[in-house]
């Protein structure tokens, strides 16, 4: 392998590894929070991203967990989320992969 080909391969591998990282999702501790356990609501959100050209061009992949988290918090209307479930799935598409994150939870309204 020539020196130029080795550098090119290293660059491609570094670029591909960056596409595999995501933003952290924070789920708060609800020990000292007061909520009404008699009015549960099931909430669910999903966000997807695409890896085009088989992992060389990420499109909204790194932000899908964050987008799903923000969407489920909006659906909960400031309520307390419990029993949180996160599911990842992927699907081959013509020139890459579709990656989706689904978050579902039980939301309880906060009590002042």
CSV table of N, CA, C and O in Angstrom, one decimal:
chain,number,residue,atom,x,y,z
A,1,UNK,N,0.9,-1.2,0.0
A,1,UNK,CA,0.0,0.0,0.0
A,1,UNK,C,0.9,1.2,0.0
A,1,UNK,O,1.8,1.3,0.8
A,2,UNK,N,0.6,2.1,-0.9
A,2,UNK,CA,1.4,3.4,-0.9
A,2,UNK,C,1.0,4.3,0.2
A,2,UNK,O,0.0,4.1,0.9
A,3,UNK,N,1.9,5.2,0.4
A,3,UNK,CA,1.7,6.2,1.5
A,3,UNK,C,0.5,7.0,1.3
A,3,UNK,O,-0.3,7.3,2.3
A,4,UNK,N,0.2,7.4,0.1
A,4,UNK,CA,-1.0,8.2,-0.2
A,4,UNK,C,-2.3,7.4,0.0
A,4,UNK,O,-3.2,7.9,0.6
A,5,UNK,N,-2.3,6.1,-0.4
A,5,UNK,CA,-3.5,5.3,-0.2
A,5,UNK,C,-3.7,5.1,1.3
A,5,UNK,O,-4.9,5.0,1.8
A,6,UNK,N,-2.7,4.9,2.1
A,6,UNK,CA,-2.8,4.7,3.5
A,6,UNK,C,-3.4,5.9,4.2
A,6,UNK,O,-4.3,5.8,5.1
A,7,UNK,N,-3.0,7.1,3.8
A,7,UNK,CA,-3.5,8.4,4.4
A,7,UNK,C,-5.0,8.5,4.0
A,7,UNK,O,-5.8,8.9,4.8
A,8,UNK,N,-5.3,8.2,2.7
A,8,UNK,CA,-6.7,8.3,2.3
A,8,UNK,C,-7.6,7.3,3.0
A,8,UNK,O,-8.7,7.7,3.5
A,9,UNK,N,-7.1,6.1,3.3
A,9,UNK,CA,-7.9,5.1,4.0
A,9,UNK,C,-8.1,5.6,5.5
A,9,UNK,O,-9.2,5.5,6.0
A,10,UNK,N,-7.1,6.2,6.1
A,10,UNK,CA,-7.2,6.7,7.4
A,10,UNK,C,-8.2,7.8,7.5
A,10,UNK,O,-9.0,7.9,8.4
A,11,UNK,N,-8.2,8.7,6.5
A,11,UNK,CA,-9.1,9.8,6.5
A,11,UNK,C,-10.5,9.3,6.4
A,11,UNK,O,-11.4,9.8,7.1
A,12,UNK,N,-10.8,8.3,5.5
A,12,UNK,CA,-12.1,7.8,5.3
A,12,UNK,C,-12.6,7.1,6.6
A,12,UNK,O,-13.7,7.3,7.0
A,13,UNK,N,-11.7,6.3,7.2
A,13,UNK,CA,-12.1,5.7,8.5
A,13,UNK,C,-12.4,6.7,9.6
A,13,UNK,O,-13.4,6.5,10.3
A,14,UNK,N,-11.7,7.7,9.7
A,14,UNK,CA,-12.0,8.8,10.7
A,14,UNK,C,-13.3,9.5,10.4
A,14,UNK,O,-14.1,9.7,11.3
A,15,UNK,N,-13.5,9.8,9.2
A,15,UNK,CA,-14.8,10.4,8.8
A,15,UNK,C,-16.0,9.5,9.1
A,15,UNK,O,-17.0,10.0,9.6
A,16,UNK,N,-15.8,8.2,8.8
A,16,UNK,CA,-16.9,7.3,9.0
A,16,UNK,C,-17.2,7.1,10.5
A,16,UNK,O,-18.3,7.0,11.0
A,17,UNK,N,-16.2,7.2,11.4
A,17,UNK,CA,-16.4,7.0,12.8
A,17,UNK,C,-17.1,8.1,13.4
A,17,UNK,O,-17.8,8.0,14.4
A,18,UNK,N,-16.9,9.3,12.9
A,18,UNK,CA,-17.6,10.5,13.4
A,18,UNK,C,-19.1,10.4,13.2
A,18,UNK,O,-19.9,10.8,14.1
A,19,UNK,N,-19.5,9.8,12.2
A,19,UNK,CA,-20.9,9.6,11.9
A,19,UNK,C,-21.6,8.7,12.9
A,19,UNK,O,-22.8,8.7,13.0
A,20,UNK,N,-20.8,7.9,13.6
A,20,UNK,CA,-21.4,6.9,14.5
A,20,UNK,C,-21.7,7.5,15.9
A,20,UNK,O,-22.2,6.8,16.8
A,21,UNK,N,-21.3,8.7,16.2
A,21,UNK,CA,-21.5,9.3,17.5
A,21,UNK,C,-22.8,10.1,17.5
A,21,UNK,O,-23.3,10.5,16.5
A,22,UNK,N,-23.5,10.2,18.7
A,22,UNK,CA,-24.7,10.9,18.8
A,22,UNK,C,-24.7,11.9,20.0
A,22,UNK,O,-23.7,11.9,20.8
A,23,UNK,N,-25.7,12.7,20.1
A,23,UNK,CA,-25.8,13.6,21.2
A,23,UNK,C,-26.4,12.9,22.4
A,23,UNK,O,-27.2,12.0,22.3
A,24,UNK,N,-25.9,13.2,23.6
A,24,UNK,CA,-26.4,12.5,24.8
A,24,UNK,C,-27.9,12.9,25.1
A,24,UNK,O,-28.3,14.0,24.8
A,25,UNK,N,-28.6,11.9,25.6
A,25,UNK,CA,-30.0,12.1,26.0
A,25,UNK,C,-30.1,12.1,27.5
A,25,UNK,O,-29.6,11.1,28.1
A,26,UNK,N,-30.7,13.0,28.1
A,26,UNK,CA,-30.7,13.1,29.6
A,26,UNK,C,-32.1,12.8,30.0
A,26,UNK,O,-33.1,13.5,29.7
A,27,UNK,N,-32.3,11.8,30.9
A,27,UNK,CA,-33.5,11.5,31.5
A,27,UNK,C,-33.4,11.9,33.0
A,27,UNK,O,-32.5,11.3,33.7
A,28,UNK,N,-34.2,12.8,33.5
A,28,UNK,CA,-34.1,13.3,34.8
A,28,UNK,C,-34.5,12.3,35.9
A,28,UNK,O,-35.4,11.5,35.7
A,29,UNK,N,-34.0,12.5,37.1
A,29,UNK,CA,-34.4,11.7,38.3
A,29,UNK,C,-35.6,12.3,38.8
A,29,UNK,O,-35.7,13.5,39.0
A,30,UNK,N,-36.6,11.5,39.1
A,30,UNK,CA,-37.9,12.0,39.6
A,30,UNK,C,-38.2,11.7,41.0
A,30,UNK,O,-39.4,11.6,41.5
A,31,UNK,N,-37.2,11.4,41.8
A,31,UNK,CA,-37.4,11.1,43.2
A,31,UNK,C,-38.2,12.1,44.0
A,31,UNK,O,-39.1,11.7,44.7
A,32,UNK,N,-37.9,13.4,43.9
A,32,UNK,CA,-38.6,14.4,44.7
A,32,UNK,C,-39.6,15.2,43.9
A,32,UNK,O,-39.9,16.3,44.3
A,33,UNK,N,-40.1,14.7,42.8
A,33,UNK,CA,-41.1,15.4,42.0
A,33,UNK,C,-42.5,14.8,42.3
A,33,UNK,O,-42.7,13.6,42.5
A,34,UNK,N,-43.4,15.7,42.5
A,34,UNK,CA,-44.8,15.3,42.8
A,34,UNK,C,-45.6,15.3,41.5
A,34,UNK,O,-45.6,16.2,40.7
A,35,UNK,N,-46.3,14.2,41.3
A,35,UNK,CA,-47.2,14.0,40.1
A,35,UNK,C,-48.4,13.3,40.5
A,35,UNK,O,-48.5,12.6,41.5
A,36,UNK,N,-49.4,13.3,39.6
A,36,UNK,CA,-50.7,12.7,39.8
A,36,UNK,C,-50.7,11.3,39.2
A,36,UNK,O,-50.8,11.2,38.0
A,37,UNK,N,-50.6,10.2,40.0
A,37,UNK,CA,-50.5,8.9,39.4
A,37,UNK,C,-51.8,8.3,38.9
A,37,UNK,O,-51.8,7.2,38.3
A,38,UNK,N,-52.9,9.0,39.0
A,38,UNK,CA,-54.2,8.6,38.6
A,38,UNK,C,-54.5,8.9,37.1
A,38,UNK,O,-55.5,8.5,36.6
A,39,UNK,N,-53.6,9.8,36.5
A,39,UNK,CA,-53.9,10.2,35.2
A,39,UNK,C,-52.7,10.0,34.2
A,39,UNK,O,-52.1,10.9,33.7
A,40,UNK,N,-52.4,8.7,34.0
A,40,UNK,CA,-51.3,8.4,33.1
A,40,UNK,C,-51.7,8.6,31.6
A,40,UNK,O,-52.8,8.4,31.3
A,41,UNK,N,-50.7,9.0,30.8
A,41,UNK,CA,-50.9,9.1,29.4
A,41,UNK,C,-49.7,8.5,28.7
A,41,UNK,O,-48.5,8.7,29.1
A,42,UNK,N,-49.9,7.7,27.7
A,42,UNK,CA,-48.9,7.1,26.9
A,42,UNK,C,-48.4,8.0,25.8
A,42,UNK,O,-49.3,8.6,25.1
A,43,UNK,N,-47.2,8.3,25.7
A,43,UNK,CA,-46.6,9.2,24.7
A,43,UNK,C,-45.5,8.5,23.9
A,43,UNK,O,-44.9,7.6,24.5
A,44,UNK,N,-45.4,8.8,22.7
A,44,UNK,CA,-44.4,8.2,21.8
A,44,UNK,C,-43.9,9.2,20.8
A,44,UNK,O,-44.6,10.0,20.3
A,45,UNK,N,-42.6,9.1,20.5
A,45,UNK,CA,-42.0,9.9,19.4
A,45,UNK,C,-41.0,9.1,18.6
A,45,UNK,O,-40.5,8.1,19.1
A,46,UNK,N,-40.7,9.6,17.4
A,46,UNK,CA,-39.8,8.9,16.6
A,46,UNK,C,-39.0,9.9,15.7
A,46,UNK,O,-39.6,10.9,15.3
A,47,UNK,N,-37.7,9.7,15.6
A,47,UNK,CA,-36.9,10.6,14.7
A,47,UNK,C,-36.0,9.7,13.9
A,47,UNK,O,-35.5,8.7,14.4
A,48,UNK,N,-35.8,10.0,12.7
A,48,UNK,CA,-34.9,9.2,11.8
A,48,UNK,C,-33.8,10.0,11.1
A,48,UNK,O,-33.9,11.2,11.0
A,49,UNK,N,-32.8,9.3,10.7
A,49,UNK,CA,-31.7,9.9,9.9
A,49,UNK,C,-31.3,8.9,8.9
A,49,UNK,O,-31.7,7.7,8.9
A,50,UNK,N,-30.5,9.3,8.0
A,50,UNK,CA,-30.0,8.5,6.8
A,50,UNK,C,-28.5,8.5,6.7
A,50,UNK,O,-27.9,9.5,6.8
A,51,UNK,N,-28.0,7.3,6.5
A,51,UNK,CA,-26.6,7.2,6.2
A,51,UNK,C,-26.5,6.9,4.7
A,51,UNK,O,-26.8,5.7,4.2
A,52,UNK,N,-26.2,7.8,3.9
A,52,UNK,CA,-26.1,7.7,2.4
A,52,UNK,C,-24.8,7.1,2.0
A,52,UNK,O,-23.8,7.3,2.7
A,53,UNK,N,-24.7,6.5,0.9
A,53,UNK,CA,-23.5,5.9,0.3
A,53,UNK,C,-22.9,5.0,1.4
A,53,UNK,O,-21.7,4.9,1.5
A,54,UNK,N,-23.7,4.2,2.1
A,54,UNK,CA,-23.3,3.2,3.0
A,54,UNK,C,-22.3,3.7,4.0
A,54,UNK,O,-21.1,3.3,4.1
A,55,UNK,N,-22.7,4.7,4.8
A,55,UNK,CA,-22.0,5.2,6.0
A,55,UNK,C,-21.0,6.3,5.7
A,55,UNK,O,-20.3,6.7,6.5
A,56,UNK,N,-21.0,6.9,4.5
A,56,UNK,CA,-20.1,8.0,4.2
A,56,UNK,C,-20.7,9.3,4.3
A,56,UNK,O,-20.0,10.3,4.4
A,57,UNK,N,-22.0,9.4,4.1
A,57,UNK,CA,-22.7,10.8,4.2
A,57,UNK,C,-23.8,10.7,5.2
A,57,UNK,O,-24.9,10.2,4.9
A,58,UNK,N,-23.6,11.1,6.5
A,58,UNK,CA,-24.7,11.1,7.5
A,58,UNK,C,-25.6,12.3,7.3
A,58,UNK,O,-25.2,13.4,7.1
A,59,UNK,N,-26.9,12.0,7.3
A,59,UNK,CA,-27.9,13.1,7.2
A,59,UNK,C,-28.9,12.9,8.4
A,59,UNK,O,-29.7,12.0,8.4
A,60,UNK,N,-28.8,13.8,9.3
A,60,UNK,CA,-29.6,13.9,10.5
A,60,UNK,C,-29.5,12.6,11.4
A,60,UNK,O,-30.4,12.3,12.1
A,61,UNK,N,-28.4,11.9,11.3
A,61,UNK,CA,-28.2,10.7,12.1
A,61,UNK,C,-27.8,11.0,13.5
A,61,UNK,O,-28.4,10.4,14.4
A,62,UNK,N,-26.9,11.9,13.7
A,62,UNK,CA,-26.4,12.2,15.0
A,62,UNK,C,-27.4,12.9,15.9
A,62,UNK,O,-27.3,12.8,17.1
A,63,UNK,N,-28.4,13.5,15.3
A,63,UNK,CA,-29.3,14.3,16.2
A,63,UNK,C,-30.7,13.6,16.4
A,63,UNK,O,-31.6,14.1,17.0
A,64,UNK,N,-30.8,12.3,15.9
A,64,UNK,CA,-32.1,11.7,16.0
A,64,UNK,C,-32.6,11.4,17.4
A,64,UNK,O,-33.7,11.5,17.7
A,65,UNK,N,-31.6,11.0,18.3
A,65,UNK,CA,-32.1,10.8,19.7
A,65,UNK,C,-32.5,12.1,20.4
A,65,UNK,O,-33.5,12.1,21.1
A,66,UNK,N,-31.8,13.1,20.1
A,66,UNK,CA,-32.1,14.4,20.7
A,66,UNK,C,-33.5,14.9,20.1
A,66,UNK,O,-34.3,15.4,20.9
A,67,UNK,N,-33.7,14.8,18.8
A,67,UNK,CA,-35.0,15.2,18.3
A,67,UNK,C,-36.2,14.3,18.8
A,67,UNK,O,-37.2,14.9,19.1
A,68,UNK,N,-35.9,13.0,19.0
A,68,UNK,CA,-37.0,12.2,19.6
A,68,UNK,C,-37.3,12.6,21.0
A,68,UNK,O,-38.4,12.6,21.4
A,69,UNK,N,-36.2,12.9,21.8
A,69,UNK,CA,-36.4,13.3,23.2
A,69,UNK,C,-37.2,14.6,23.3
A,69,UNK,O,-38.1,14.7,24.1
A,70,UNK,N,-36.8,15.6,22.4
A,70,UNK,CA,-37.6,16.9,22.5
A,70,UNK,C,-39.0,16.7,22.1
A,70,UNK,O,-39.9,17.3,22.7
A,71,UNK,N,-39.3,15.8,21.1
A,71,UNK,CA,-40.7,15.6,20.7
A,71,UNK,C,-41.5,14.9,21.8
A,71,UNK,O,-42.7,15.3,22.0
A,72,UNK,N,-40.9,14.0,22.5
A,72,UNK,CA,-41.7,13.3,23.5
A,72,UNK,C,-41.9,14.2,24.7
A,72,UNK,O,-42.9,14.2,25.4
A,73,UNK,N,-41.0,15.1,25.0
A,73,UNK,CA,-41.2,16.1,26.1
A,73,UNK,C,-42.3,17.1,25.7
A,73,UNK,O,-43.0,17.5,26.6
A,74,UNK,N,-42.3,17.4,24.4
A,74,UNK,CA,-43.4,18.3,24.0
A,74,UNK,C,-44.8,17.6,24.1
A,74,UNK,O,-45.8,18.3,24.5
A,75,UNK,N,-44.8,16.4,23.8
A,75,UNK,CA,-46.1,15.6,23.9
A,75,UNK,C,-46.5,15.5,25.4
A,75,UNK,O,-47.7,15.4,25.7
A,76,UNK,N,-45.6,15.4,26.3
A,76,UNK,CA,-45.9,15.2,27.7
A,76,UNK,C,-46.3,16.5,28.4
A,76,UNK,O,-46.8,16.5,29.5
A,77,UNK,N,-46.2,17.7,27.7
A,77,UNK,CA,-46.6,19.0,28.2
A,77,UNK,C,-46.1,19.3,29.6
A,77,UNK,O,-46.9,19.7,30.5
A,78,UNK,N,-44.8,19.0,29.8
A,78,UNK,CA,-44.2,19.3,31.1
A,78,UNK,C,-44.5,18.3,32.2
A,78,UNK,O,-44.1,18.5,33.3
A,79,UNK,N,-45.1,17.2,31.8
A,79,UNK,CA,-45.4,16.1,32.7
A,79,UNK,C,-44.1,15.3,33.1
A,79,UNK,O,-43.0,15.5,32.5
A,80,UNK,N,-44.3,14.4,34.0
A,80,UNK,CA,-43.2,13.5,34.4
A,80,UNK,C,-43.2,12.3,33.6
A,80,UNK,O,-44.2,11.6,33.5
A,81,UNK,N,-42.1,12.0,33.0
A,81,UNK,CA,-41.9,10.8,32.2
A,81,UNK,C,-41.4,9.6,33.0
A,81,UNK,O,-40.4,9.7,33.7
A,82,UNK,N,-42.1,8.5,33.0
A,82,UNK,CA,-41.7,7.3,33.6
A,82,UNK,C,-41.8,6.1,32.7
A,82,UNK,O,-42.4,6.2,31.6
A,83,UNK,N,-41.2,5.0,33.0
A,83,UNK,CA,-41.2,3.8,32.2
A,83,UNK,C,-40.8,4.1,30.8
A,83,UNK,O,-41.5,3.7,29.8
A,84,UNK,N,-39.6,4.8,30.6
A,84,UNK,CA,-39.1,5.2,29.3
A,84,UNK,C,-38.5,4.0,28.6
A,84,UNK,O,-37.7,3.3,29.2
A,85,UNK,N,-38.9,3.8,27.3
A,85,UNK,CA,-38.4,2.8,26.5
A,85,UNK,C,-37.8,3.4,25.2
A,85,UNK,O,-38.5,4.2,24.6
A,86,UNK,N,-36.6,2.9,24.9
A,86,UNK,CA,-35.9,3.4,23.7
A,86,UNK,C,-35.7,2.3,22.7
A,86,UNK,O,-35.2,1.2,23.2
A,87,UNK,N,-36.1,2.4,21.5
A,87,UNK,CA,-35.9,1.3,20.5
A,87,UNK,C,-35.3,1.9,19.3
A,87,UNK,O,-35.7,3.0,18.8
A,88,UNK,N,-34.2,1.2,18.8
A,88,UNK,CA,-33.5,1.6,17.6
A,88,UNK,C,-33.9,0.6,16.5
A,88,UNK,O,-34.0,-0.6,16.8
A,89,UNK,N,-34.1,1.1,15.3
A,89,UNK,CA,-34.3,0.2,14.2
A,89,UNK,C,-33.6,0.8,12.9
A,89,UNK,O,-33.4,2.0,12.9
A,90,UNK,N,-33.3,-0.1,12.0
A,90,UNK,CA,-32.7,0.4,10.8
A,90,UNK,C,-33.3,-0.4,9.6
A,90,UNK,O,-33.9,-1.4,9.7
A,91,UNK,N,-33.2,0.2,8.4
A,91,UNK,CA,-33.7,-0.3,7.2
A,91,UNK,C,-32.8,0.0,6.0
A,91,UNK,O,-32.4,1.2,5.9
A,92,UNK,N,-32.5,-1.0,5.2
A,92,UNK,CA,-31.7,-0.7,4.0
A,92,UNK,C,-32.5,0.1,3.1
A,92,UNK,O,-33.7,-0.2,2.8
A,93,UNK,N,-31.9,1.1,2.5
A,93,UNK,CA,-32.6,1.9,1.4
A,93,UNK,C,-31.7,1.8,0.2
A,93,UNK,O,-30.6,1.2,0.3
A,94,UNK,N,-32.1,2.3,-0.9
A,94,UNK,CA,-31.3,2.2,-2.2
A,94,UNK,C,-29.8,2.5,-2.1
A,94,UNK,O,-29.0,1.7,-2.5
A,95,UNK,N,-29.5,3.6,-1.5
A,95,UNK,CA,-28.1,4.0,-1.5
A,95,UNK,C,-27.5,4.1,0.0
A,95,UNK,O,-26.7,4.9,0.2
A,96,UNK,N,-28.1,3.4,0.9
A,96,UNK,CA,-27.6,3.6,2.3
A,96,UNK,C,-28.5,2.9,3.3
A,96,UNK,O,-29.1,1.9,3.0
A,97,UNK,N,-28.6,3.5,4.5
A,97,UNK,CA,-29.4,2.9,5.6
A,97,UNK,C,-30.2,4.0,6.2
A,97,UNK,O,-29.8,5.1,6.4
A,98,UNK,N,-31.5,3.7,6.6
A,98,UNK,CA,-32.3,4.6,7.3
A,98,UNK,C,-32.3,4.1,8.8
A,98,UNK,O,-32.6,3.0,9.1
A,99,UNK,N,-31.9,5.0,9.7
A,99,UNK,CA,-31.8,4.7,11.1
A,99,UNK,C,-32.9,5.5,11.9
A,99,UNK,O,-32.9,6.7,11.7
A,100,UNK,N,-33.7,4.8,12.7
A,100,UNK,CA,-34.7,5.5,13.4
A,100,UNK,C,-34.6,5.2,14.9
A,100,UNK,O,-34.3,4.0,15.3
A,101,UNK,N,-34.9,6.2,15.8
A,101,UNK,CA,-35.0,6.0,17.2
A,101,UNK,C,-36.4,6.3,17.6
A,101,UNK,O,-37.0,7.3,17.3
A,102,UNK,N,-37.0,5.4,18.4
A,102,UNK,CA,-38.4,5.6,18.9
A,102,UNK,C,-38.3,5.6,20.4
A,102,UNK,O,-37.7,4.7,21.0
A,103,UNK,N,-38.9,6.6,21.0
A,103,UNK,CA,-39.0,6.7,22.5
A,103,UNK,C,-40.4,6.7,22.9
A,103,UNK,O,-41.2,7.4,22.3
A,104,UNK,N,-40.8,5.8,23.8
A,104,UNK,CA,-42.1,5.8,24.3
A,104,UNK,C,-42.0,5.8,25.8
A,104,UNK,O,-41.1,5.3,26.4
A,105,UNK,N,-43.1,6.4,26.5
A,105,UNK,CA,-43.0,6.5,27.9
A,105,UNK,C,-44.5,6.7,28.4
A,105,UNK,O,-45.4,6.9,27.7
A,106,UNK,N,-44.6,6.7,29.7
A,106,UNK,CA,-45.8,7.0,30.4
A,106,UNK,C,-45.6,8.4,31.0
A,106,UNK,O,-44.6,8.6,31.8
A,107,UNK,N,-46.5,9.3,30.7
A,107,UNK,CA,-46.4,10.7,31.2
A,107,UNK,C,-47.5,10.9,32.3
A,107,UNK,O,-48.7,10.5,32.1
A,108,UNK,N,-47.1,11.5,33.4
A,108,UNK,CA,-48.0,11.9,34.5
A,108,UNK,C,-48.0,13.4,34.6
A,108,UNK,O,-46.9,14.0,34.6
A,109,UNK,N,-49.1,14.0,34.8
A,109,UNK,CA,-49.1,15.5,35.0
A,109,UNK,C,-48.5,15.9,36.4
A,109,UNK,O,-48.7,15.2,37.4
A,110,UNK,N,-47.7,16.9,36.4
A,110,UNK,CA,-47.1,17.4,37.6
A,110,UNK,C,-48.2,18.0,38.6
A,110,UNK,O,-49.1,18.6,38.1
A,111,UNK,N,-47.9,17.9,39.9
A,111,UNK,CA,-48.8,18.5,40.9
A,111,UNK,C,-48.0,19.6,41.5
A,111,UNK,O,-46.9,19.4,42.0
A,112,UNK,N,-48.6,20.8,41.6
A,112,UNK,CA,-47.8,22.0,42.1
A,112,UNK,C,-47.6,21.8,43.6
A,112,UNK,O,-48.1,21.1,44.3
